[in-house]
PDB file of C-alpha atoms in Angstrom:
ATOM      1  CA  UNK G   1    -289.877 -75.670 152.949  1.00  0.00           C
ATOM      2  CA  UNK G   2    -286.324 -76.250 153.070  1.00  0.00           C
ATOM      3  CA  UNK G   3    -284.280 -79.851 153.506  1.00  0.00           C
ATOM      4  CA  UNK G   4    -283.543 -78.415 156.978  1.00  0.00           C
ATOM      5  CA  UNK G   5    -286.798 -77.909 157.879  1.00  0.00           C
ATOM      6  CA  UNK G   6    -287.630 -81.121 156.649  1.00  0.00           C
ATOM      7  CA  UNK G   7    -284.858 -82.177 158.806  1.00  0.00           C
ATOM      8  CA  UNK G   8    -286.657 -80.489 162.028  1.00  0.00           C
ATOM      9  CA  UNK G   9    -289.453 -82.494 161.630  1.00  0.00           C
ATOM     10  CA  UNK G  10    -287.744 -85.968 160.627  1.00  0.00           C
ATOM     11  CA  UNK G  11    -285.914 -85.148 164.269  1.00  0.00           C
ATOM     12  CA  UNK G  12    -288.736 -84.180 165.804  1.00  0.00           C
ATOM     13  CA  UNK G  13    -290.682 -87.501 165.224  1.00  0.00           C
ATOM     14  CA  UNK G  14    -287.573 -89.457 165.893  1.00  0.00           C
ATOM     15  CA  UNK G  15    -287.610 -87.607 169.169  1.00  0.00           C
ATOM     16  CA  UNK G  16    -291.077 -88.310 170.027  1.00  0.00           C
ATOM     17  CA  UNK G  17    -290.136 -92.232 169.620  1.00  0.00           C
ATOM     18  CA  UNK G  18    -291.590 -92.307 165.830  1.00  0.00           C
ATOM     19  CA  UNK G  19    -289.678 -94.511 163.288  1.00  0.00           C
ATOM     20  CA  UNK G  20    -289.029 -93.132 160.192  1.00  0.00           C
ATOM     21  CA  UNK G  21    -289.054 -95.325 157.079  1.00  0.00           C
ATOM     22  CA  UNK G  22    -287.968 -93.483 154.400  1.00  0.00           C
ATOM     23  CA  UNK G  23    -287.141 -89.717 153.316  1.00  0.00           C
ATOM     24  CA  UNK G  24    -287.818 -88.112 150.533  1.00  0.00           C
ATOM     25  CA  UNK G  25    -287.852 -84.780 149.149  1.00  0.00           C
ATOM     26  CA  UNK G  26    -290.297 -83.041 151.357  1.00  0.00           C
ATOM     27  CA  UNK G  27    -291.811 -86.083 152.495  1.00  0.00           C
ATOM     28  CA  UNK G  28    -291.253 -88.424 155.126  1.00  0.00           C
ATOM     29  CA  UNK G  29    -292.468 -91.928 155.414  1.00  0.00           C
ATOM     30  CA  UNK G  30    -293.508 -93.505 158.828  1.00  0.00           C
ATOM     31  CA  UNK G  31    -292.561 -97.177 159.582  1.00  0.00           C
ATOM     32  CA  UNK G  32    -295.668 -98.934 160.476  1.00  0.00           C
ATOM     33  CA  UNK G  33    -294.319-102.290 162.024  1.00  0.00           C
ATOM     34  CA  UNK G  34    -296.165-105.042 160.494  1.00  0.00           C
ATOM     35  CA  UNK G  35    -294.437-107.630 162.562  1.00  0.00           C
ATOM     36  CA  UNK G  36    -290.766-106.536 163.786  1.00  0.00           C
ATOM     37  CA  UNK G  37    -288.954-107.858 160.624  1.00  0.00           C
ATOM     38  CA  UNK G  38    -291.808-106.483 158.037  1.00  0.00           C
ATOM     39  CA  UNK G  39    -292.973-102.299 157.895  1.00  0.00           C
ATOM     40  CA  UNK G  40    -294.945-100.903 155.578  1.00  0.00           C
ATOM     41  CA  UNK G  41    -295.304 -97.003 155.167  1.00  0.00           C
ATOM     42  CA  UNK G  42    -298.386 -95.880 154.567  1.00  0.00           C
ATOM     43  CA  UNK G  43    -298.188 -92.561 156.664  1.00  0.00           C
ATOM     44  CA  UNK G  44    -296.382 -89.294 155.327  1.00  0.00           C
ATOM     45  CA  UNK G  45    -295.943 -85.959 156.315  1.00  0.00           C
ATOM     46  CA  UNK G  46    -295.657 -84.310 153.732  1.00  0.00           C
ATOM     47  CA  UNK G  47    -293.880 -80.284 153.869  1.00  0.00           C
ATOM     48  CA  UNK G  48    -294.980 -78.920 150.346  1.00  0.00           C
ATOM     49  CA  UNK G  49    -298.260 -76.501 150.379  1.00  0.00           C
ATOM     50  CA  UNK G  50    -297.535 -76.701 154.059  1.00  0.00           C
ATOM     51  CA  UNK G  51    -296.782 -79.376 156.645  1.00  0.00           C
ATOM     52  CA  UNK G  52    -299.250 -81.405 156.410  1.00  0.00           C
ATOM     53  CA  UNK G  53    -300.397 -85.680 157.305  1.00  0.00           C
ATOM     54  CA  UNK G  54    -301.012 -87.937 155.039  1.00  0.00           C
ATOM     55  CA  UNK G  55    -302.500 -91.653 155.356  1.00  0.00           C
ATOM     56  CA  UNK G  56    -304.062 -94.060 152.981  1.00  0.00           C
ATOM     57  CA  UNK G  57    -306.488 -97.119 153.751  1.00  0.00           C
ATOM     58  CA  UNK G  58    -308.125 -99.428 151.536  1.00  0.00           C
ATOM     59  CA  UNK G  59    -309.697-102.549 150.917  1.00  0.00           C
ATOM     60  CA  UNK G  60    -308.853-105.274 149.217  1.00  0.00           C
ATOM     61  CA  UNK G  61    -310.543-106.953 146.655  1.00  0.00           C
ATOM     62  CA  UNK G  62    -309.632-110.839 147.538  1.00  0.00           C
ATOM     63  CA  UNK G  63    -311.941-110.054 150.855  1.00  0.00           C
ATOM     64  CA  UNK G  64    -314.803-109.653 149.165  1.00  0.00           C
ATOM     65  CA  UNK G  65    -314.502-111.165 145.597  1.00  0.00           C
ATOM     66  CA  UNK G  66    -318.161-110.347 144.983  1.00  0.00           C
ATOM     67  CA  UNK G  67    -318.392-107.156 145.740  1.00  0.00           C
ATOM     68  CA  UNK G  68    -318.111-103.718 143.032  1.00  0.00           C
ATOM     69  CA  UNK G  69    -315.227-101.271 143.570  1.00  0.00           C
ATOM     70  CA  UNK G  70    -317.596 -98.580 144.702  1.00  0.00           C
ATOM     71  CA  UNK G  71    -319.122-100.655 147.419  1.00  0.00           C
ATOM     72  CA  UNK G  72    -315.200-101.181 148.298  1.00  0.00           C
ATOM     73  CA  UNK G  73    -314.150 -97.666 148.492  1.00  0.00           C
ATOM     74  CA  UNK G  74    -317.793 -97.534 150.959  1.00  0.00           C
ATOM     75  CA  UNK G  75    -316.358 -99.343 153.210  1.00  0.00           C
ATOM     76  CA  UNK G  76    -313.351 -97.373 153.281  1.00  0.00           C
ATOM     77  CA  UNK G  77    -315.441 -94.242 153.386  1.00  0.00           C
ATOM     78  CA  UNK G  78    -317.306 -95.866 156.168  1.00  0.00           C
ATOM     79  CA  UNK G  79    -314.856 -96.962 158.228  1.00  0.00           C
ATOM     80  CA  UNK G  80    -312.150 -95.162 158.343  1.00  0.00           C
ATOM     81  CA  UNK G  81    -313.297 -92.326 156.544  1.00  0.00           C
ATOM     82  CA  UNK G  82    -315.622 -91.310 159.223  1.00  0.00           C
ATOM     83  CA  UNK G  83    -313.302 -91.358 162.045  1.00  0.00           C
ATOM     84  CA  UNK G  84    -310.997 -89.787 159.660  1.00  0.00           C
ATOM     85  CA  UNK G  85    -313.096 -86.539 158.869  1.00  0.00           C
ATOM     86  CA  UNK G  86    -314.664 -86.331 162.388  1.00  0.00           C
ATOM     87  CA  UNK G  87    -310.837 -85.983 162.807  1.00  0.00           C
ATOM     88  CA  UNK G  88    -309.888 -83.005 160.224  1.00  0.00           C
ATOM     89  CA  UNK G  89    -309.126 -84.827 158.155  1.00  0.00           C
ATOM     90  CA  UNK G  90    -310.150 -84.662 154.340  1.00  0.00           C
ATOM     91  CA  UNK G  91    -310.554 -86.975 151.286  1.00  0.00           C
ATOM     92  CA  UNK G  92    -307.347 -86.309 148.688  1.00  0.00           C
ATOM     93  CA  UNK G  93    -307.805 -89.358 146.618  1.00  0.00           C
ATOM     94  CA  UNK G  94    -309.217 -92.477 145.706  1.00  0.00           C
ATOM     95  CA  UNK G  95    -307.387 -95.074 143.246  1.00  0.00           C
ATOM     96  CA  UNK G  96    -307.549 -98.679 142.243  1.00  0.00           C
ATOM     97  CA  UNK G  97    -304.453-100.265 142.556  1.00  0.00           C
ATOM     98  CA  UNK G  98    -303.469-103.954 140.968  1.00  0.00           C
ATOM     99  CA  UNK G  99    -301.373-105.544 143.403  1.00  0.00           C
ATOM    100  CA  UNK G 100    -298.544-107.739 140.653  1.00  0.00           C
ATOM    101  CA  UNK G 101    -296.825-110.894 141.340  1.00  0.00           C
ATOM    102  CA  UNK G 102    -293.001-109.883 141.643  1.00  0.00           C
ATOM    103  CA  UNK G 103    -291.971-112.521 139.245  1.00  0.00           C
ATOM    104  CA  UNK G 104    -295.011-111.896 136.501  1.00  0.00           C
ATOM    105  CA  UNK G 105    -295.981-108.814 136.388  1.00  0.00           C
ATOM    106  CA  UNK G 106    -298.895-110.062 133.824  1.00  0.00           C
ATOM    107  CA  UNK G 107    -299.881-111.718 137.102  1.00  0.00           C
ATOM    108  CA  UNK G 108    -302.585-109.589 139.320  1.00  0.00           C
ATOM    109  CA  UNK G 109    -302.655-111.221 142.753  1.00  0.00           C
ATOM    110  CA  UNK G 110    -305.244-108.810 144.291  1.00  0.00           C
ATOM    111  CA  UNK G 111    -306.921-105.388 144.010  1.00  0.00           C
ATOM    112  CA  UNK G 112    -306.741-102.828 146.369  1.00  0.00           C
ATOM    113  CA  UNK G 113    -308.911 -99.688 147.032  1.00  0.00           C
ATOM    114  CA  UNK G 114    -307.595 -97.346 148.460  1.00  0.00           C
ATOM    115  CA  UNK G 115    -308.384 -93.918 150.179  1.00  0.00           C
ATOM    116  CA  UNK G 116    -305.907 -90.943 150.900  1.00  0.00           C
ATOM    117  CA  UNK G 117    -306.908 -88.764 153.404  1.00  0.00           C
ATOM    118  CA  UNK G 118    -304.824 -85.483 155.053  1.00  0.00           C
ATOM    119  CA  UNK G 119    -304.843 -82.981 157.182  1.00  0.00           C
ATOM    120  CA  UNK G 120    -303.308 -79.741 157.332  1.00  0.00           C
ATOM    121  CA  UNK G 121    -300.841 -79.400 160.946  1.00  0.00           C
ATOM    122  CA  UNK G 122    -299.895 -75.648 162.629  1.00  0.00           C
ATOM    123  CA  UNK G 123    -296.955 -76.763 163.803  1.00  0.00           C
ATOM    124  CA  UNK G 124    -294.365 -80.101 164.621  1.00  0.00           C
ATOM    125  CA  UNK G 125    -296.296 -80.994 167.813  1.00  0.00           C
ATOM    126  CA  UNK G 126    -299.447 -81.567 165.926  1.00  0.00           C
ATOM    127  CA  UNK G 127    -297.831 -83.602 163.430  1.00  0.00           C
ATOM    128  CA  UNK G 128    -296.528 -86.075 166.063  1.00  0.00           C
ATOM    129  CA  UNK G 129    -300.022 -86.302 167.725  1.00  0.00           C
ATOM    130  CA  UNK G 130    -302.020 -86.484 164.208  1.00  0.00           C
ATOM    131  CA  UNK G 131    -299.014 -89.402 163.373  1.00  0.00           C
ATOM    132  CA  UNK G 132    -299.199 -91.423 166.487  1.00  0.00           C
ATOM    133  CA  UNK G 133    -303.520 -91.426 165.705  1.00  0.00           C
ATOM    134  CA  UNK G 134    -303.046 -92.586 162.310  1.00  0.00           C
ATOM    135  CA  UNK G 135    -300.892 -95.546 163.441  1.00  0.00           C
ATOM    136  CA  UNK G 136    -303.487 -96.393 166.058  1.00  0.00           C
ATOM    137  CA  UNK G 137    -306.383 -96.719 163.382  1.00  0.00           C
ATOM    138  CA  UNK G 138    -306.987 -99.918 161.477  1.00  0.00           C
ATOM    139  CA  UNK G 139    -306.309 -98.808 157.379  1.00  0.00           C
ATOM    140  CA  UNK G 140    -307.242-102.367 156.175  1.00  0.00           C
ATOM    141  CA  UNK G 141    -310.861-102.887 156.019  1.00  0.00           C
ATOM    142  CA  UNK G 142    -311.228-106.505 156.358  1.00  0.00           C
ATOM    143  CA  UNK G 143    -314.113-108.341 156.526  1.00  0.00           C
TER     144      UNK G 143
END
């Protein structure tokens, strides 16, 4: 698709009272307000292979220090996964990530596991409703 199309939907969103966090080529981030001075951006729409919306959860690995990675991405899968599938939506990936200290980056504070899951959209409309759902749902499995 082409920047202006991108452009479409970035105004579309905006339209539909969506903040936007960050553009990129053929992606766009949605804010997700954390508390009204902190957003974090773990929504996309993404316009290559089709327009399609992106999300990740996880878990964290500080909430349950005793607990094995796959029992972590479980509770993903259990969680939000199933609300996520009965949805449309489908499983795209599955990663460890080490969460660094910004000022020693030999420093892990915490381990996340996380889950991306999309879903392909027909059209701008359903991007907008499949956006405002995925902002609704809890993506941190906590404890």
């Amino acid at each position: 698709m082409s920047s202006t199309d991108l452009q479409q939907v970035k105004k579309h969103l905006l339209e539909a009272g969506l903040e936007v966090y960050r553009t990129r080529e053929a992606e766009i981030q949605v804010a997700e307000r954390v508390r009204l001075h902190i957003m974090d951006s773990g929504i996309r729409v993404r316009m290559q292979e089709g327009l399609r919306v992106v999300f990740t959860a996880r878990s964290q690995r500080s909430d349950y220090p005793s607990v094995g990675a796959d029992a972590l991405f479980q509770r993903v899968r259990g969680t939000v996964g199933e609300q996520a599938l009965a949805r449309g939506y489908a499983e795209e990936d599955a990663q460890t990530v080490e969460v660094k200290d910004p000022m020693d980056d030999a420093r892990v504070l915490d381990t996340w596991h996380e889950i991306t899951y999309a879903k392909t959209a027909d059209d701008v409309s359903t991007v907008v409703d499949e956006v405002r759902w995925a902002l609704e749902i809890d993506k941190y499995v906590a404890p």
